[in-house]
Amino acid sequence: MAEIPDRNLGLELLRVTEAAALAASRWVGRGQKEAGDGAAVDAMRLLLSSVEMNGTIVIGEGEKDEAPMLYNGESVGNGKGHACDVAVDPVEGTNLLAKGLPNSIAVIAVAPRGAMWDPGPAFYMDKLVVGPEAAGKVDLDASVEENLKAIADAKGIRVTEVTVVLLERERNLEKIRAIRDVGARIRLISDGDVAPALMSALPDTGIDAVMGIGGTPEGVITACAVLGLGGEMQGRLAPQSDMERKRVLEAGYDLDRKLTHSELVSGEDTFFAATGITQGSFLGGVRYTRTGATTTSLVIRSHSGTWRRVDSHHRWEKLSKISAVPYHPM
């Protein structure tokens, strides 16, 4: 039976990430990542208060005692509407922002209450992310060679034409060697987990997969986005210190367990929004004009399978009269 189209929360979340990106953009290339992140947090929090939802931050800027705003457990939204889990990363890639490098983005994801997997004290996760063509054909327990061949077969290309993104870290050296031994191409990045995962699931980006160890909270956010894009993500916790390992085990997490996509985020109606801060490969950064600025965003809803690329034009003259967010460049 056909359903009457209902409210798309993602379009409201778009305003949230746009505000965060515009506020953070004032700090691009200034070498002050904390200031840029703080500006984005303030803007995101202010705009979230206007969104019609009963949200709880499950992935935020830290615990309440360490992060004054957007902390884990904080209530967000206007308290009306559906109960939701909320994951935020006001600036994904704070180093990229501080240095003016590509692919720093403002990100938010929302799912029904209880749908998001709680990473707890786990900071790092081994990940495998692919797009719709290779969904259901890869396995984190398989070898790198087997997964690369499966991706190539699914996309109708040679293994030597497959491009994989990894964070350039010592912890990923073994996987980097394995990929090169098979003959696939690698794009190494210095920071950022979410942006390359989006590229692996979107068409015509030149990226076919993301592999390697990155952030666990970012992995849950990524799962929300990839779900809406029809791709697949799998993960396994990978503590990078004895202290992290001890805390993860004491919290009852299984380090051998492969987390499937449906475990990382469940439910059929998740929302995701991201806005570029610095110029990126698939999202343009904030660009200033004579009268304001332009932004480029991505909005995804899993229930409909719809994703939108949104170009917005913002006028300082208008915004300064209606918003408390300091958008205008310093």
mmCIF file of C-alpha atoms in Angstrom:
data_model
loop_
_atom_site.group_PDB
_atom_site.id
_atom_site.type_symbol
_atom_site.label_atom_id
_atom_site.label_comp_id
_atom_site.label_asym_id
_atom_site.label_seq_id
_atom_site.Cartn_x
_atom_site.Cartn_y
_atom_site.Cartn_z
ATOM 1 C CA MET A 1 0.000 0.000 0.000
ATOM 2 C CA ALA A 2 1.384 3.390 -0.954
ATOM 3 C CA GLU A 3 2.158 5.759 1.912
ATOM 4 C CA ILE A 4 1.410 9.447 2.116
ATOM 5 C CA PRO A 5 4.779 11.257 2.068
ATOM 6 C CA ASP A 6 5.699 12.331 5.585
ATOM 7 C CA ARG A 7 8.061 14.910 7.035
ATOM 8 C CA ASN A 8 11.699 14.635 5.981
ATOM 9 C CA LEU A 9 13.713 15.541 9.062
ATOM 10 C CA GLY A 10 16.852 15.581 6.940
ATOM 11 C CA LEU A 11 15.842 18.885 5.358
ATOM 12 C CA GLU A 12 15.717 20.482 8.810
ATOM 13 C CA LEU A 13 19.062 18.941 9.713
ATOM 14 C CA LEU A 14 20.478 20.554 6.588
ATOM 15 C CA ARG A 15 20.061 23.964 8.233
ATOM 16 C CA VAL A 16 21.998 22.638 11.232
ATOM 17 C CA THR A 17 25.052 21.524 9.251
ATOM 18 C CA GLU A 18 24.959 24.641 7.090
ATOM 19 C CA ALA A 19 25.092 26.809 10.224
ATOM 20 C CA ALA A 20 27.974 24.789 11.653
ATOM 21 C CA ALA A 21 29.922 24.958 8.387
ATOM 22 C CA LEU A 22 29.408 28.698 7.992
ATOM 23 C CA ALA A 23 30.493 29.365 11.574
ATOM 24 C CA ALA A 24 33.547 27.100 11.311
ATOM 25 C CA SER A 25 34.593 28.542 7.961
ATOM 26 C CA ARG A 26 35.637 31.757 9.703
ATOM 27 C CA TRP A 27 38.575 29.736 11.083
ATOM 28 C CA VAL A 28 39.714 27.939 7.921
ATOM 29 C CA GLY A 29 43.506 27.977 7.619
ATOM 30 C CA ARG A 30 44.027 29.952 10.827
ATOM 31 C CA GLY A 31 45.761 27.089 12.632
ATOM 32 C CA GLN A 32 43.269 27.122 15.527
ATOM 33 C CA LYS A 33 41.290 23.912 15.304
ATOM 34 C CA GLU A 34 39.746 24.293 18.788
ATOM 35 C CA ALA A 35 38.357 27.716 17.903
ATOM 36 C CA GLY A 36 36.893 26.432 14.648
ATOM 37 C CA ASP A 37 35.367 23.400 16.332
ATOM 38 C CA GLY A 38 33.952 25.568 19.117
ATOM 39 C CA ALA A 39 32.296 27.906 16.628
ATOM 40 C CA ALA A 40 30.714 24.966 14.817
ATOM 41 C CA VAL A 41 29.491 23.435 18.092
ATOM 42 C CA ASP A 42 27.850 26.702 19.169
ATOM 43 C CA ALA A 43 26.090 27.129 15.831
ATOM 44 C CA MET A 44 24.986 23.508 15.627
ATOM 45 C CA ARG A 45 23.596 23.535 19.148
ATOM 46 C CA LEU A 46 21.652 26.732 18.540
ATOM 47 C CA LEU A 47 20.053 25.453 15.342
ATOM 48 C CA LEU A 48 19.309 22.029 16.838
ATOM 49 C CA SER A 49 17.120 23.700 19.444
ATOM 50 C CA SER A 50 14.698 24.664 16.652
ATOM 51 C CA VAL A 51 14.365 21.158 15.163
ATOM 52 C CA GLU A 52 11.126 19.340 15.962
ATOM 53 C CA MET A 53 12.393 16.195 17.638
ATOM 54 C CA ASN A 54 12.974 14.686 21.062
ATOM 55 C CA GLY A 55 16.643 13.913 20.551
ATOM 56 C CA THR A 56 19.413 12.557 22.742
ATOM 57 C CA ILE A 57 23.078 12.868 21.792
ATOM 58 C CA VAL A 58 24.603 9.377 21.727
ATOM 59 C CA ILE A 59 27.739 10.390 19.825
ATOM 60 C CA GLY A 60 28.889 13.911 20.575
ATOM 61 C CA GLU A 61 31.830 16.002 21.677
ATOM 62 C CA GLY A 62 32.506 13.890 24.793
ATOM 63 C CA GLU A 63 31.110 13.319 28.256
ATOM 64 C CA LYS A 64 29.283 16.099 30.083
ATOM 65 C CA ASP A 65 32.200 16.939 32.388
ATOM 66 C CA GLU A 66 34.606 17.265 29.445
ATOM 67 C CA ALA A 67 32.423 18.923 26.793
ATOM 68 C CA PRO A 68 30.179 21.850 27.749
ATOM 69 C CA MET A 69 28.029 21.486 24.650
ATOM 70 C CA LEU A 70 26.721 18.617 22.535
ATOM 71 C CA TYR A 71 27.930 16.083 25.104
ATOM 72 C CA ASN A 72 26.869 12.439 25.170
ATOM 73 C CA GLY A 73 23.474 12.187 26.840
ATOM 74 C CA GLU A 74 22.450 15.793 26.160
ATOM 75 C CA SER A 75 18.866 16.431 25.071
ATOM 76 C CA VAL A 76 18.525 18.307 21.788
ATOM 77 C CA GLY A 77 15.628 19.480 19.657
ATOM 78 C CA ASN A 78 12.500 21.250 20.835
ATOM 79 C CA GLY A 79 11.265 18.202 22.760
ATOM 80 C CA LYS A 80 8.399 17.496 20.370
ATOM 81 C CA GLY A 81 8.021 14.791 17.765
ATOM 82 C CA HIS A 82 9.666 11.359 17.704
ATOM 83 C CA ALA A 83 12.298 10.178 20.182
ATOM 84 C CA CYS A 84 15.634 10.046 18.353
ATOM 85 C CA ASP A 85 19.279 9.082 18.734
ATOM 86 C CA VAL A 86 21.537 11.873 17.479
ATOM 87 C CA ALA A 87 25.179 11.661 16.397
ATOM 88 C CA VAL A 88 27.100 14.837 15.637
ATOM 89 C CA ASP A 89 30.520 15.832 14.403
ATOM 90 C CA PRO A 90 30.407 19.627 14.083
ATOM 91 C CA VAL A 91 33.804 19.579 12.346
ATOM 92 C CA GLU A 92 34.907 16.264 10.913
ATOM 93 C CA GLY A 93 38.556 16.922 10.176
ATOM 94 C CA THR A 94 39.563 19.675 12.602
ATOM 95 C CA ASN A 95 43.170 19.466 11.400
ATOM 96 C CA LEU A 96 41.964 19.849 7.817
ATOM 97 C CA LEU A 97 40.027 22.942 8.879
ATOM 98 C CA ALA A 98 42.984 24.454 10.718
ATOM 99 C CA LYS A 99 45.314 23.881 7.764
ATOM 100 C CA GLY A 100 42.785 24.794 5.069
ATOM 101 C CA LEU A 101 43.019 21.319 3.537
ATOM 102 C CA PRO A 102 40.197 19.587 1.589
ATOM 103 C CA ASN A 103 37.283 17.529 2.932
ATOM 104 C CA SER A 104 36.548 19.084 6.311
ATOM 105 C CA ILE A 105 32.774 18.777 6.770
ATOM 106 C CA ALA A 106 30.016 19.383 9.341
ATOM 107 C CA VAL A 107 27.994 16.223 9.978
ATOM 108 C CA ILE A 108 24.859 15.050 11.787
ATOM 109 C CA ALA A 109 22.946 11.752 11.772
ATOM 110 C CA VAL A 110 19.597 10.909 13.381
ATOM 111 C CA ALA A 111 17.895 7.541 13.919
ATOM 112 C CA PRO A 112 14.974 6.232 15.993
ATOM 113 C CA ARG A 113 15.675 6.003 19.745
ATOM 114 C CA GLY A 114 17.824 2.965 20.482
ATOM 115 C CA ALA A 115 18.792 2.402 16.836
ATOM 116 C CA MET A 116 22.416 3.581 17.029
ATOM 117 C CA TRP A 117 25.069 1.251 18.417
ATOM 118 C CA ASP A 118 26.799 2.837 21.408
ATOM 119 C CA PRO A 119 30.609 2.785 20.993
ATOM 120 C CA GLY A 120 31.127 3.468 24.704
ATOM 121 C CA PRO A 121 34.863 3.650 25.516
ATOM 122 C CA ALA A 122 35.872 2.222 22.099
ATOM 123 C CA PHE A 123 37.698 4.874 20.111
ATOM 124 C CA TYR A 124 38.995 2.814 17.181
ATOM 125 C CA MET A 125 37.440 0.369 14.728
ATOM 126 C CA ASP A 126 38.640 -1.637 11.727
ATOM 127 C CA LYS A 127 36.232 -0.775 8.898
ATOM 128 C CA LEU A 128 35.141 -1.959 5.494
ATOM 129 C CA VAL A 129 32.819 0.315 3.504
ATOM 130 C CA VAL A 130 31.543 -0.250 -0.040
ATOM 131 C CA GLY A 131 28.853 1.168 -2.283
ATOM 132 C CA PRO A 132 25.596 -0.381 -3.538
ATOM 133 C CA GLU A 133 27.190 -2.525 -6.263
ATOM 134 C CA ALA A 134 29.399 -4.447 -3.829
ATOM 135 C CA ALA A 135 26.952 -4.529 -0.904
ATOM 136 C CA GLY A 136 26.463 -8.111 0.284
ATOM 137 C CA LYS A 137 29.535 -9.299 -1.625
ATOM 138 C CA VAL A 138 32.325 -8.366 0.811
ATOM 139 C CA ASP A 139 33.238 -9.612 4.264
ATOM 140 C CA LEU A 140 35.504 -8.117 6.908
ATOM 141 C CA ASP A 141 36.611 -11.678 7.762
ATOM 142 C CA ALA A 142 37.763 -12.309 4.185
ATOM 143 C CA SER A 143 41.245 -11.438 2.977
ATOM 144 C CA VAL A 144 42.034 -8.087 1.400
ATOM 145 C CA GLU A 145 42.578 -9.857 -1.931
ATOM 146 C CA GLU A 146 39.208 -11.610 -1.775
ATOM 147 C CA ASN A 147 37.373 -8.392 -0.980
ATOM 148 C CA LEU A 148 39.124 -6.425 -3.723
ATOM 149 C CA LYS A 149 38.288 -9.092 -6.300
ATOM 150 C CA ALA A 150 34.674 -9.126 -5.108
ATOM 151 C CA ILE A 151 34.459 -5.333 -5.473
ATOM 152 C CA ALA A 152 36.014 -5.452 -8.929
ATOM 153 C CA ASP A 153 33.632 -8.200 -10.095
ATOM 154 C CA ALA A 154 30.621 -6.336 -8.696
ATOM 155 C CA LYS A 155 31.571 -3.120 -10.474
ATOM 156 C CA GLY A 156 32.683 -4.774 -13.706
ATOM 157 C CA ILE A 157 36.249 -3.458 -13.523
ATOM 158 C CA ARG A 158 39.727 -4.915 -13.037
ATOM 159 C CA VAL A 159 41.246 -5.193 -9.570
ATOM 160 C CA THR A 160 43.952 -2.806 -10.757
ATOM 161 C CA GLU A 161 41.222 -0.216 -11.358
ATOM 162 C CA VAL A 162 39.798 -0.419 -7.831
ATOM 163 C CA THR A 163 40.619 2.582 -5.610
ATOM 164 C CA VAL A 164 40.655 2.227 -1.824
ATOM 165 C CA VAL A 165 40.883 5.041 0.723
ATOM 166 C CA LEU A 166 42.800 4.554 3.964
ATOM 167 C CA LEU A 167 43.987 6.829 6.739
ATOM 168 C CA GLU A 168 47.754 7.213 6.515
ATOM 169 C CA ARG A 169 48.603 5.715 9.887
ATOM 170 C CA GLU A 170 51.136 3.144 11.074
ATOM 171 C CA ARG A 171 48.255 0.970 12.262
ATOM 172 C CA ASN A 172 47.135 0.594 8.621
ATOM 173 C CA LEU A 173 50.522 -0.300 7.108
ATOM 174 C CA GLU A 174 49.796 -4.033 6.877
ATOM 175 C CA LYS A 175 46.549 -3.408 5.015
ATOM 176 C CA ILE A 176 48.239 -0.880 2.724
ATOM 177 C CA ARG A 177 50.859 -3.483 1.772
ATOM 178 C CA ALA A 178 48.175 -6.109 1.133
ATOM 179 C CA ILE A 179 46.239 -3.782 -1.170
ATOM 180 C CA ARG A 180 49.374 -2.899 -3.121
ATOM 181 C CA ASP A 181 50.331 -6.573 -3.411
ATOM 182 C CA VAL A 182 47.005 -7.216 -5.157
ATOM 183 C CA GLY A 183 47.652 -4.282 -7.495
ATOM 184 C CA ALA A 184 44.753 -2.035 -6.507
ATOM 185 C CA ARG A 185 45.101 1.720 -6.203
ATOM 186 C CA ILE A 186 45.279 3.550 -2.878
ATOM 187 C CA ARG A 187 44.363 7.077 -1.874
ATOM 188 C CA LEU A 188 45.940 7.884 1.492
ATOM 189 C CA ILE A 189 44.350 10.625 3.574
ATOM 190 C CA SER A 190 45.648 12.466 6.635
ATOM 191 C CA ASP A 191 42.350 12.962 8.502
ATOM 192 C CA GLY A 192 38.605 12.358 8.282
ATOM 193 C CA ASP A 193 36.610 9.118 8.328
ATOM 194 C CA VAL A 194 33.150 10.088 7.125
ATOM 195 C CA ALA A 195 33.869 11.978 3.900
ATOM 196 C CA PRO A 196 35.754 9.148 2.112
ATOM 197 C CA ALA A 197 33.105 6.624 3.179
ATOM 198 C CA LEU A 198 30.440 8.793 1.572
ATOM 199 C CA MET A 199 32.501 8.899 -1.603
ATOM 200 C CA SER A 200 32.729 5.101 -1.699
ATOM 201 C CA ALA A 201 28.921 4.846 -1.658
ATOM 202 C CA LEU A 202 28.138 7.704 -4.061
ATOM 203 C CA PRO A 203 28.381 7.354 -7.842
ATOM 204 C CA ASP A 204 31.134 8.851 -9.986
ATOM 205 C CA THR A 205 33.557 9.776 -7.186
ATOM 206 C CA GLY A 206 36.393 7.480 -8.230
ATOM 207 C CA ILE A 207 36.418 5.794 -4.803
ATOM 208 C CA ASP A 208 35.380 2.147 -4.544
ATOM 209 C CA ALA A 209 35.986 1.249 -0.887
ATOM 210 C CA VAL A 210 37.249 2.401 2.479
ATOM 211 C CA MET A 211 39.390 0.060 4.558
ATOM 212 C CA GLY A 212 41.506 0.243 7.680
ATOM 213 C CA ILE A 213 41.317 1.424 11.267
ATOM 214 C CA GLY A 214 39.644 4.739 12.018
ATOM 215 C CA GLY A 215 37.345 6.272 14.610
ATOM 216 C CA THR A 216 34.528 4.191 16.121
ATOM 217 C CA PRO A 217 32.076 7.093 16.678
ATOM 218 C CA GLU A 218 32.618 8.177 13.080
ATOM 219 C CA GLY A 219 31.906 4.591 12.048
ATOM 220 C CA VAL A 220 28.403 4.742 13.488
ATOM 221 C CA ILE A 221 27.748 8.067 11.756
ATOM 222 C CA THR A 222 29.043 6.571 8.522
ATOM 223 C CA ALA A 223 26.720 3.575 8.881
ATOM 224 C CA CYS A 224 23.704 5.913 9.001
ATOM 225 C CA ALA A 225 24.771 7.592 5.775
ATOM 226 C CA VAL A 226 25.763 4.441 3.906
ATOM 227 C CA LEU A 227 22.449 2.797 4.880
ATOM 228 C CA GLY A 228 20.581 5.533 3.044
ATOM 229 C CA LEU A 229 22.867 5.237 0.026
ATOM 230 C CA GLY A 230 22.354 1.486 -0.302
ATOM 231 C CA GLY A 231 25.945 0.588 0.518
ATOM 232 C CA GLU A 232 27.373 -1.594 3.250
ATOM 233 C CA MET A 233 29.642 -1.157 6.239
ATOM 234 C CA GLN A 234 31.190 -3.706 8.579
ATOM 235 C CA GLY A 235 33.442 -3.082 11.557
ATOM 236 C CA ARG A 236 35.382 -4.647 14.412
ATOM 237 C CA LEU A 237 36.717 -2.846 17.461
ATOM 238 C CA ALA A 238 40.484 -2.301 17.326
ATOM 239 C CA PRO A 239 41.818 -0.691 20.530
ATOM 240 C CA GLN A 240 45.073 1.169 20.001
ATOM 241 C CA SER A 241 46.343 1.206 23.572
ATOM 242 C CA ASP A 242 46.368 -1.073 26.607
ATOM 243 C CA MET A 243 44.177 1.421 28.471
ATOM 244 C CA GLU A 244 41.561 1.503 25.702
ATOM 245 C CA ARG A 245 41.575 -2.293 25.480
ATOM 246 C CA LYS A 246 41.078 -2.592 29.245
ATOM 247 C CA ARG A 247 38.182 -0.123 29.276
ATOM 248 C CA VAL A 248 36.485 -1.767 26.289
ATOM 249 C CA LEU A 249 36.715 -5.232 27.842
ATOM 250 C CA GLU A 250 35.537 -3.976 31.237
ATOM 251 C CA ALA A 251 32.513 -2.419 29.507
ATOM 252 C CA GLY A 252 31.584 -5.854 28.161
ATOM 253 C CA TYR A 253 32.434 -5.401 24.481
ATOM 254 C CA ASP A 254 33.621 -8.377 22.396
ATOM 255 C CA LEU A 255 36.796 -7.516 20.478
ATOM 256 C CA ASP A 256 36.365 -10.489 18.136
ATOM 257 C CA ARG A 257 32.811 -9.644 17.131
ATOM 258 C CA LYS A 258 32.202 -8.465 13.584
ATOM 259 C CA LEU A 259 29.662 -5.665 13.672
ATOM 260 C CA THR A 260 27.332 -5.775 10.706
ATOM 261 C CA HIS A 261 25.614 -2.770 9.212
ATOM 262 C CA SER A 262 22.302 -3.589 10.863
ATOM 263 C CA GLU A 263 24.028 -3.753 14.253
ATOM 264 C CA LEU A 264 25.742 -0.388 13.833
ATOM 265 C CA VAL A 265 22.413 1.248 12.999
ATOM 266 C CA SER A 266 19.019 -0.413 12.976
ATOM 267 C CA GLY A 267 15.612 0.808 11.901
ATOM 268 C CA GLU A 268 14.323 1.857 8.507
ATOM 269 C CA ASP A 269 14.256 5.626 8.861
ATOM 270 C CA THR A 270 17.614 7.285 9.434
ATOM 271 C CA PHE A 271 18.620 10.771 8.390
ATOM 272 C CA PHE A 272 22.012 12.206 7.535
ATOM 273 C CA ALA A 273 23.224 15.661 6.562
ATOM 274 C CA ALA A 274 26.687 17.001 5.804
ATOM 275 C CA THR A 275 27.906 20.411 4.621
ATOM 276 C CA GLY A 276 31.369 21.107 3.259
ATOM 277 C CA ILE A 277 33.569 23.509 5.224
ATOM 278 C CA THR A 278 36.746 23.342 3.166
ATOM 279 C CA GLN A 279 36.729 22.552 -0.559
ATOM 280 C CA GLY A 280 36.424 18.802 -1.054
ATOM 281 C CA SER A 281 36.320 16.121 -3.694
ATOM 282 C CA PHE A 282 32.529 15.814 -3.617
ATOM 283 C CA LEU A 283 31.319 18.682 -1.400
ATOM 284 C CA GLY A 284 32.373 22.211 -2.147
ATOM 285 C CA GLY A 285 33.566 24.238 0.811
ATOM 286 C CA VAL A 286 32.118 27.505 2.075
ATOM 287 C CA ARG A 287 32.772 30.207 -0.506
ATOM 288 C CA TYR A 288 32.372 33.868 0.273
ATOM 289 C CA THR A 289 30.645 36.243 -2.098
ATOM 290 C CA ARG A 290 30.196 40.002 -2.069
ATOM 291 C CA THR A 291 26.914 39.676 -0.179
ATOM 292 C CA GLY A 292 27.319 36.422 1.738
ATOM 293 C CA ALA A 293 28.438 32.854 1.095
ATOM 294 C CA THR A 294 27.534 29.633 -0.697
ATOM 295 C CA THR A 295 27.510 26.094 0.716
ATOM 296 C CA THR A 296 27.202 22.600 -0.729
ATOM 297 C CA SER A 297 25.527 19.845 1.271
ATOM 298 C CA LEU A 298 24.424 16.230 1.092
ATOM 299 C CA VAL A 299 21.123 15.081 2.647
ATOM 300 C CA ILE A 300 20.182 11.393 2.904
ATOM 301 C CA ARG A 301 17.067 9.570 4.095
ATOM 302 C CA SER A 302 17.159 5.796 4.314
ATOM 303 C CA HIS A 303 13.372 5.235 4.340
ATOM 304 C CA SER A 304 12.959 6.646 0.842
ATOM 305 C CA GLY A 305 16.484 5.917 -0.367
ATOM 306 C CA THR A 306 16.673 9.526 -1.493
ATOM 307 C CA TRP A 307 19.841 11.574 -1.390
ATOM 308 C CA ARG A 308 20.094 15.208 -2.363
ATOM 309 C CA ARG A 309 22.982 17.469 -3.182
ATOM 310 C CA VAL A 310 21.973 20.974 -2.108
ATOM 311 C CA ASP A 311 23.627 24.227 -3.174
ATOM 312 C CA SER A 312 22.617 27.113 -0.909
ATOM 313 C CA HIS A 313 23.167 30.846 -1.085
ATOM 314 C CA HIS A 314 23.316 32.784 2.193
ATOM 315 C CA ARG A 315 22.970 36.567 2.511
ATOM 316 C CA TRP A 316 24.626 38.240 5.511
ATOM 317 C CA GLU A 317 22.236 41.179 5.396
ATOM 318 C CA LYS A 318 19.253 38.896 5.971
ATOM 319 C CA LEU A 319 20.885 36.368 8.301
ATOM 320 C CA SER A 320 22.307 38.983 10.653
ATOM 321 C CA LYS A 321 18.771 40.198 11.390
ATOM 322 C CA ILE A 322 17.266 36.825 12.263
ATOM 323 C CA SER A 323 20.093 34.630 13.618
ATOM 324 C CA ALA A 324 22.391 34.792 16.643
ATOM 325 C CA VAL A 325 25.031 32.761 14.819
ATOM 326 C CA PRO A 326 28.079 34.919 13.886
ATOM 327 C CA TYR A 327 28.237 33.886 10.239
ATOM 328 C CA HIS A 328 30.049 36.902 8.807
ATOM 329 C CA PRO A 329 33.812 36.505 8.272
ATOM 330 C CA MET A 330 36.059 38.074 10.921
#
